[in-house]
Coordinates of C-alpha atoms and ligand atoms in Angstrom, one line a residue:
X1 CA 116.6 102.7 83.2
X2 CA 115.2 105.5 85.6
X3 CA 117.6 108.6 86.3
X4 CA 119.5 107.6 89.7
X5 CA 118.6 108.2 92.8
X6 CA 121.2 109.7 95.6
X7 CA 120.8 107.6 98.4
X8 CA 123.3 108.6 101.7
X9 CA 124.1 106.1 104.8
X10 CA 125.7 107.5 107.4
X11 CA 128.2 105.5 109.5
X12 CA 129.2 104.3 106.7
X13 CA 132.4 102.6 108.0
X14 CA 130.9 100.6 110.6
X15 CA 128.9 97.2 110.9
X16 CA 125.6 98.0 109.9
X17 CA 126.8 99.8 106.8
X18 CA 129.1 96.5 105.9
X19 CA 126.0 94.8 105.7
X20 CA 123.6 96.8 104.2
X21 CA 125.3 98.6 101.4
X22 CA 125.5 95.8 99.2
X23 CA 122.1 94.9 99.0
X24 CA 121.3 98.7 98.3
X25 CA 123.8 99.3 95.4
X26 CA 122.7 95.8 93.8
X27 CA 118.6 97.0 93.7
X28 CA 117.2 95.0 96.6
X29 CA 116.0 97.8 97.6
X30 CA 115.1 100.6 95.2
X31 CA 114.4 98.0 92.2
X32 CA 116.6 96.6 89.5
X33 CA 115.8 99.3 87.5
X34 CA 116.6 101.8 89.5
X35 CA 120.7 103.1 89.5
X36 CA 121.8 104.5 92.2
X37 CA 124.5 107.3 93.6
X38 CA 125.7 106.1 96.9
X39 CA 127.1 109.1 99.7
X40 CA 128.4 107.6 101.7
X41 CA 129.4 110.0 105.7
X42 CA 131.3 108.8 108.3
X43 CA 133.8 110.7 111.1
X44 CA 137.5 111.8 110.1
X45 CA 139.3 108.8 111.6
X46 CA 136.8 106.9 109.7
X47 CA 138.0 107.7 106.2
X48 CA 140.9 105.6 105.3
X49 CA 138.2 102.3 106.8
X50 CA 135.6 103.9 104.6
X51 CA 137.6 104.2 101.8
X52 CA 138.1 100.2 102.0
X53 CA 134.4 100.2 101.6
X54 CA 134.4 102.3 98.5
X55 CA 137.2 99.6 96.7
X56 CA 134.9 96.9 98.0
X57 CA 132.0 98.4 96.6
X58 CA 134.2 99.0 92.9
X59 CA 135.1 95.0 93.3
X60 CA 130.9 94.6 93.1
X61 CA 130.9 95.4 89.8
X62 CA 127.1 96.1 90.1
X63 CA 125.5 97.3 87.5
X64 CA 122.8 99.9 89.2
X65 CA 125.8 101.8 90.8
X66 CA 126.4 104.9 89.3
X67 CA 128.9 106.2 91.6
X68 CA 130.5 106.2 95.4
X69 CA 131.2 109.6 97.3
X70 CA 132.8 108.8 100.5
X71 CA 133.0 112.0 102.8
X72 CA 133.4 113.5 105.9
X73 CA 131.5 116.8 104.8
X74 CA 127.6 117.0 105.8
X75 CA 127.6 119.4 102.2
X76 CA 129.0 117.0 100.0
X77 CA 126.9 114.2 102.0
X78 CA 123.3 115.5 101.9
X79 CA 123.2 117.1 98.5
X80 CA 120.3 116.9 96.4
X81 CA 119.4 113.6 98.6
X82 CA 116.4 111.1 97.7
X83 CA 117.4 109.1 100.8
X84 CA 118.8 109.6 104.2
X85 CA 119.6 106.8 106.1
X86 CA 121.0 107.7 109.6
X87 CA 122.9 105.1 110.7
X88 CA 125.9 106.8 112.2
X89 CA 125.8 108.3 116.2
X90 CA 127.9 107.5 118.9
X91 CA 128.1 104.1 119.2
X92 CA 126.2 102.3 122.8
X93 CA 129.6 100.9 123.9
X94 CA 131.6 104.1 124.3
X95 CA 128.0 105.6 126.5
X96 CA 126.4 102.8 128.8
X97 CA 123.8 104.8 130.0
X98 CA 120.9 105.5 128.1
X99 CA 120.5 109.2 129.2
X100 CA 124.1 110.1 128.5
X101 CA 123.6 108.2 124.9
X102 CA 120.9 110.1 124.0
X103 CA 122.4 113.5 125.2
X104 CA 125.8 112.9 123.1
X105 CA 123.6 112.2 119.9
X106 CA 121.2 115.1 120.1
X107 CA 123.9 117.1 118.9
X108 CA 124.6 114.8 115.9
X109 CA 120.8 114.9 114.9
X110 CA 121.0 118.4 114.9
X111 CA 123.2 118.9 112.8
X112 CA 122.5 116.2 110.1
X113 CA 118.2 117.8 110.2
X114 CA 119.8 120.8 109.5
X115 CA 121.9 119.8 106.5
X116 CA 119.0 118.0 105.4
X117 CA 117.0 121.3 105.5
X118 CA 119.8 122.8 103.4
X119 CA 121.2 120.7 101.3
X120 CA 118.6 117.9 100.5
X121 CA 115.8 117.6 98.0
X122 CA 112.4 118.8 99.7
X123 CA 111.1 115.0 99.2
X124 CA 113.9 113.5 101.4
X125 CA 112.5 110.3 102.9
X126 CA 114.4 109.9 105.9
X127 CA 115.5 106.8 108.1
X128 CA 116.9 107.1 111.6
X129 CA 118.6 103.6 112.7
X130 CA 121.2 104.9 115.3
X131 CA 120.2 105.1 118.8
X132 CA 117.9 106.5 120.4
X133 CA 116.7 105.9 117.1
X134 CA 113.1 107.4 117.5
X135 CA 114.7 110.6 119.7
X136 CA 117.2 111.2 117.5
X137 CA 114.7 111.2 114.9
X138 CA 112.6 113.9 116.4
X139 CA 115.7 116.3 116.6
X140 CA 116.8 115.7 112.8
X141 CA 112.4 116.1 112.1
X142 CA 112.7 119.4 114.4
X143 CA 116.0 120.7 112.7
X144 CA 114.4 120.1 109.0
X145 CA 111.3 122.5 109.1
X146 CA 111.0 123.1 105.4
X147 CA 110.6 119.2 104.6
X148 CA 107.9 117.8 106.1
X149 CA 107.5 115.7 109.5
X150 CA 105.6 112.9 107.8
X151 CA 109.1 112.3 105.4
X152 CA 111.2 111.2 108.5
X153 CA 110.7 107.6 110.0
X154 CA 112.5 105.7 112.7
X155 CA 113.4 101.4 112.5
X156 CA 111.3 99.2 115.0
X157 CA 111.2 96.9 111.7
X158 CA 114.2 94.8 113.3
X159 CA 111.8 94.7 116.2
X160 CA 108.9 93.6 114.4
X161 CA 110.6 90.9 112.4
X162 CA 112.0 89.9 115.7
X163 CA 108.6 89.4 116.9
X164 CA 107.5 87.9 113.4
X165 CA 109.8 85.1 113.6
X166 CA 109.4 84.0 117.1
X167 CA 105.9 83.2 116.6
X168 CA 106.7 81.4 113.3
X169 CA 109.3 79.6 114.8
X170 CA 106.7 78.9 118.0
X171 CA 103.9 77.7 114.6
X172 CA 106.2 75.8 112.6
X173 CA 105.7 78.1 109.6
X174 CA 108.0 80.8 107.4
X175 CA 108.2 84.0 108.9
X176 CA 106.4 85.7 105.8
X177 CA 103.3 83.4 106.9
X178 CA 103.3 86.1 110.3
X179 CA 101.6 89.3 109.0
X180 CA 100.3 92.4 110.9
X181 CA 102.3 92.3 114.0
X182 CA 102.6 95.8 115.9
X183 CA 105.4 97.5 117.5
X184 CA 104.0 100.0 119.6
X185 CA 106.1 102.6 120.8
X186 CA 110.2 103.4 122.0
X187 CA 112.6 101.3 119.9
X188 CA 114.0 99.9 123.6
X189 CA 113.3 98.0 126.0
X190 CA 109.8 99.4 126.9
X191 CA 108.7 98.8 123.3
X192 CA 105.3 96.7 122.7
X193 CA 105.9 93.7 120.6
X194 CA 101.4 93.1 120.5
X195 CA 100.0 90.0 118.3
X196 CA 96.3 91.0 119.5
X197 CA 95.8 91.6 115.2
X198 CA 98.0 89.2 114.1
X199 CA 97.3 86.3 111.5
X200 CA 99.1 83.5 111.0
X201 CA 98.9 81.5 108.0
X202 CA 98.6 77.7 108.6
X203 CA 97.7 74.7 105.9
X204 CA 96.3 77.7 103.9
X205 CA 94.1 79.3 106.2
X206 CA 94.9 83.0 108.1
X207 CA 94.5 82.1 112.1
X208 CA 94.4 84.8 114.7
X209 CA 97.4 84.3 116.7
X210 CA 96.2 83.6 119.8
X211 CA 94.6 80.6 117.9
X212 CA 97.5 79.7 116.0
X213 CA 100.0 79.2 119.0
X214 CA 97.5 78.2 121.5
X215 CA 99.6 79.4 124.5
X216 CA 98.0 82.5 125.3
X217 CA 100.8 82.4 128.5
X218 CA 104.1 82.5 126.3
X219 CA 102.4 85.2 123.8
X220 CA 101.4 87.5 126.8
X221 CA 105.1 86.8 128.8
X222 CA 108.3 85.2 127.3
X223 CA 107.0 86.7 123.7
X224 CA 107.0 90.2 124.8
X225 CA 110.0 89.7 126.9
X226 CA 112.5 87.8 123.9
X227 CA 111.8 90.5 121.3
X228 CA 112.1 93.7 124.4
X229 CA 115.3 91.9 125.0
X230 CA 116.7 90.6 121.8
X231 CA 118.8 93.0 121.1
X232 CA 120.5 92.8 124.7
X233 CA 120.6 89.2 124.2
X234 CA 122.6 89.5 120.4
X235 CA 124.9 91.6 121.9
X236 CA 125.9 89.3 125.1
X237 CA 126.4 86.4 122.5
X238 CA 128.1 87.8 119.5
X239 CA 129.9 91.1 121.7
X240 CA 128.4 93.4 119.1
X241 CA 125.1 94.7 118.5
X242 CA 122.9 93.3 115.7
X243 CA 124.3 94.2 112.0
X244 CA 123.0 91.1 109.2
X245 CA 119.3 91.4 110.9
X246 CA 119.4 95.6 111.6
X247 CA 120.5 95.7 107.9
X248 CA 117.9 93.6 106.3
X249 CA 115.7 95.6 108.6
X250 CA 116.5 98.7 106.9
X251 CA 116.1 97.4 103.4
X252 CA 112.7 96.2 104.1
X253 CA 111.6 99.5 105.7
X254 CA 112.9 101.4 103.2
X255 CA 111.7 98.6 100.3
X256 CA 107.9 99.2 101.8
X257 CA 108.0 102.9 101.8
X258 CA 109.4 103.2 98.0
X259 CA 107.1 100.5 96.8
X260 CA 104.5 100.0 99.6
X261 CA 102.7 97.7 101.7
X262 CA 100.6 95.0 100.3
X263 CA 97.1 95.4 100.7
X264 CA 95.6 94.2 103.5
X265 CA 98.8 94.3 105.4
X266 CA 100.4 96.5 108.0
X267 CA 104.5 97.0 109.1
X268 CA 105.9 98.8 111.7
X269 CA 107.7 102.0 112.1
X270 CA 108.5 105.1 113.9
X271 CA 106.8 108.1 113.1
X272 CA 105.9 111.7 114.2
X273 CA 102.8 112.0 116.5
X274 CA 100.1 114.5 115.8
X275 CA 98.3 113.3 119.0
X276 CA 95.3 111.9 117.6
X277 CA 95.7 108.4 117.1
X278 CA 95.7 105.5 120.1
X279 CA 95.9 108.2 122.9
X280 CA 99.4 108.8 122.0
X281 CA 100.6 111.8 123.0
X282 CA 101.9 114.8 119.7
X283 CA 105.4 115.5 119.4
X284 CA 106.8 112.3 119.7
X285 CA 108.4 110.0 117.2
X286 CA 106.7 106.8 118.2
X287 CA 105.8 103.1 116.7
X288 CA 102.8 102.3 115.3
X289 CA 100.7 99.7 112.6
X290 CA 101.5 101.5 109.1
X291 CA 100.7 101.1 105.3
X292 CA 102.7 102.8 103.0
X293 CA 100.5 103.8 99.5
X294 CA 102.4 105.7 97.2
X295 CA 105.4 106.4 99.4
X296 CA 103.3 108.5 101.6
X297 CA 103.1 106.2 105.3
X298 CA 99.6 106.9 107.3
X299 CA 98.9 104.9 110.4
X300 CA 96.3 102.2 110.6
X301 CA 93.9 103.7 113.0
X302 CA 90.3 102.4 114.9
X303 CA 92.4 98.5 115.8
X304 CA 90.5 97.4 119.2
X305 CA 92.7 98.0 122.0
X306 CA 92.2 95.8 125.2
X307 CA 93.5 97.1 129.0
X308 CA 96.6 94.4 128.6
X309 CA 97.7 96.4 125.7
X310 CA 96.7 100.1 127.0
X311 CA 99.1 100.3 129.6
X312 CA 102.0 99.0 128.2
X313 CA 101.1 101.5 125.1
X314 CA 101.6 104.3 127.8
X315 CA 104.3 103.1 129.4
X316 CA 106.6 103.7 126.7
X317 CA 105.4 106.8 125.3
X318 CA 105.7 108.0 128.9
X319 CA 109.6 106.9 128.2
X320 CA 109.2 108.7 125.0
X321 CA 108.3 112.0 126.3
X322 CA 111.0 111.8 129.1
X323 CA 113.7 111.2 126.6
X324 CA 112.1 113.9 124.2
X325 CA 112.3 116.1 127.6
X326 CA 116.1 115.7 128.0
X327 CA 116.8 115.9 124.1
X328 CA 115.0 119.0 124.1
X329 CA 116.9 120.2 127.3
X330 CA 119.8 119.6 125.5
X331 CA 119.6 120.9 122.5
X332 CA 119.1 124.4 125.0
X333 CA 122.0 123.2 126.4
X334 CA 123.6 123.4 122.9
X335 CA 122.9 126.8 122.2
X336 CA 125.0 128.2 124.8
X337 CA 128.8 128.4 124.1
X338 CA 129.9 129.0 127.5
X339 CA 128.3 125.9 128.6
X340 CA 130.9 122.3 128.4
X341 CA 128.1 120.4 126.9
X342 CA 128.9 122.6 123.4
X343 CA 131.5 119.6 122.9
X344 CA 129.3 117.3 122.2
Ligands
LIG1 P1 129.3 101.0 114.6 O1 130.0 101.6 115.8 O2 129.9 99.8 113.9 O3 129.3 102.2 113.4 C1 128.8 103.5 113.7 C2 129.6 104.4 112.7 O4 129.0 105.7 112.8 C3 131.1 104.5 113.0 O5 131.8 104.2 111.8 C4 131.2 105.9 113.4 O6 132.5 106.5 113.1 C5 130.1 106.6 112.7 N1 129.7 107.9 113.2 C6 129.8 108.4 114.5 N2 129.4 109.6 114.5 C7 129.1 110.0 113.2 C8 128.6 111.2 112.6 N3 128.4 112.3 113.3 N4 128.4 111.2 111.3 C9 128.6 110.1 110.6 N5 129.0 108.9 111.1 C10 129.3 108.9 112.4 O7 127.8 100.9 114.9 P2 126.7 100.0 114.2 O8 126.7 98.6 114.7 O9 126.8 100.1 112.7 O10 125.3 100.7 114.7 C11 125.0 102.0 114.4 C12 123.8 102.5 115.2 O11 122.7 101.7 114.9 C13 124.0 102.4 116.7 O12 123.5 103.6 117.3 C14 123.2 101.2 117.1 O13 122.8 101.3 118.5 C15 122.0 101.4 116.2 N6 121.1 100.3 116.0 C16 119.8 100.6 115.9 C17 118.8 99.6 115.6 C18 117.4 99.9 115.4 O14 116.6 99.0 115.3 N7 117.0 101.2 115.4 C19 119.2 98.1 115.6 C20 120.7 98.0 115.3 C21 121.6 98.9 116.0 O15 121.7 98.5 117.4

């Protein structure tokens, strides 16, 4: 059995955690060899909820969990980490508006880079779920500057499997027969679900998709629109966002970049920009096609790009580098005591 690993979720008293701590502490994740030390943050008022995790946790009985440490203290939290997962911000509800959401998290992400910089181990792999997951990413990359950029990643996996299953569903066929879709871009609304290098697997053979479904009109309309939307969508029907699917997203980001992608194959993520790949602009945390080799994630470069896709990869790096604008206007904003945005 290997020495365990200290794996952290933040928010760990709210949905997404409910879901998604169980299959990390039983080794769907890190391996059934691998034991693990769970921290697990959350707010003040949170603690007597998260301490019904912990006992729920103990009833497990799991063998891979070495031990629980529930706290409300980024110190105790972030020490020595292998893992950060991010899950915890101020939840959509409370802040309708986008801009205002992202301006109340920037201060969290600051805080919890900076902990990381202090507190965690140099080789931190890092996963930012809350929202604006790939902005709030940037600032906790920023606020980290001794560990480096390529260590912090952001989930459009929940998007991707989104768009993986709607074109299995669409072929009749599992959705592990779906391989190399692409989320480009902002995990929102202006994100780019794009099949262009997708295969599908039917009766044994790997068809392009556009082959595969043979309704070039759905895949370049309704496709793009369900999986932009699907969240929205989960949200109107259940009267909470997504937690089973956004948790199972998690583990399978995290499962590829601890063990890898298989060869041949590409997932999505969020990660920082250096401006030389698909026009996308540096200093973003943005989506692209990545494979994962040796826990180190490099994106897929040279894939053909056609004019359909171009400007819809634009478009929402253009919304990328607005919200990086206010984030980063913020975070000025922060710095200044006398002004009432310190609260935050
Ligand atoms: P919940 O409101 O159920 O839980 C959030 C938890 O975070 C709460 O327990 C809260 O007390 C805690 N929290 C708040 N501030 C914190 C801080 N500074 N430190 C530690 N914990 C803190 O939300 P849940 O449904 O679990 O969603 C969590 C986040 O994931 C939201 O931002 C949500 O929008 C985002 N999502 C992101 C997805 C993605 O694909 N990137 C998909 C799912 C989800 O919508």
């Amino acid at each position: 059995m290997a020495e365990p690993i200290r794996v952290l979720v933040t928010g760990a008293a709210g949905q997404i955690a409910y879901s998604l701590l169980f299959s990390i502490a039983k080794g769907d994740v890190f391996g059934k060899q691998q034991s693990i030390v769970l921290h697990l943050l959350d707010i003040p008022p949170m603690l007597p909820v998260l301490e019904g995790v912990v006992m729920e946790l103990q009833d497990c009985a799991l063998p891979l969990l070495r031990e629980v440490i529930p706290t409300d203290k980024e110190e105790e939290a972030f020490k020595d980490l292998d893992v950060a997962v991010l899950v915890g911000s101020i939840p959509r509800g409370e802040v309708t508006e986008r801009k205002l959401l992202l301006k109340a998290n920037v201060a969290i992400f600051k805080s919890q880079g900076a902990a990381l910089e202090r507190f965690a181990k140099k080789t931190v792999k890092v996963l930012v779920v809350g929202n604006p997951a790939n902005t709030n990413c940037l600032i906790a990359a920023k606020s980290a500057p001794s560990i480096p950029k390529e260590n912090f990643t952001c989930l459009t996996r929940l998007d991707h499997n989104r768009a993986c299953s709607q074109v299995a569903m669409r072929c009749g066929v599992p959705a592990t027969h779906v391989k190399n879709v692409i989320i480009w871009g902002n995990h929102s609304p202006t994100q780019y679900p794009d099949v262009h290098h997708c295969k599908v697997n039917m009766a044994g053979s790997d068809l392009a998709c556009f082959e595969a479904v043979k309704d070039d009109t759905w895949l370049k309309g309704d496709f793009i629109s369900t999986v932009q939307q699907r969240g929205v969508a989960i949200i109107k029907a259940r009267k909470q966002s997504s937690a089973m699917s956004a948790a199972k997203a998690i583990c399978d980001h995290m499962r590829d970049i601890w063990s890898g992608t298989p060869e041949g194959e590409f997932t999505s993520m969020g990660v920082y920009s250096t401006g030389n790949s698909y026009g996308v602009p540096e200093d973003l945390v943005y989506s692209f096609p990545i494979q994962i080799k040796d826990k180190c994630c490099r994106i897929v470069d040279g894939l053909a790009i056609n004019d359909f896709s171009r400007g819809k990869i634009d478009a929402t790096a253009t919304e990328l580098m607005e919200e990086r604008d206010m984030a980063v206007a913020a975070l000025a904003m922060l710095g200044h005591p006398q002004n009432p945005d310190t609260r935050l």
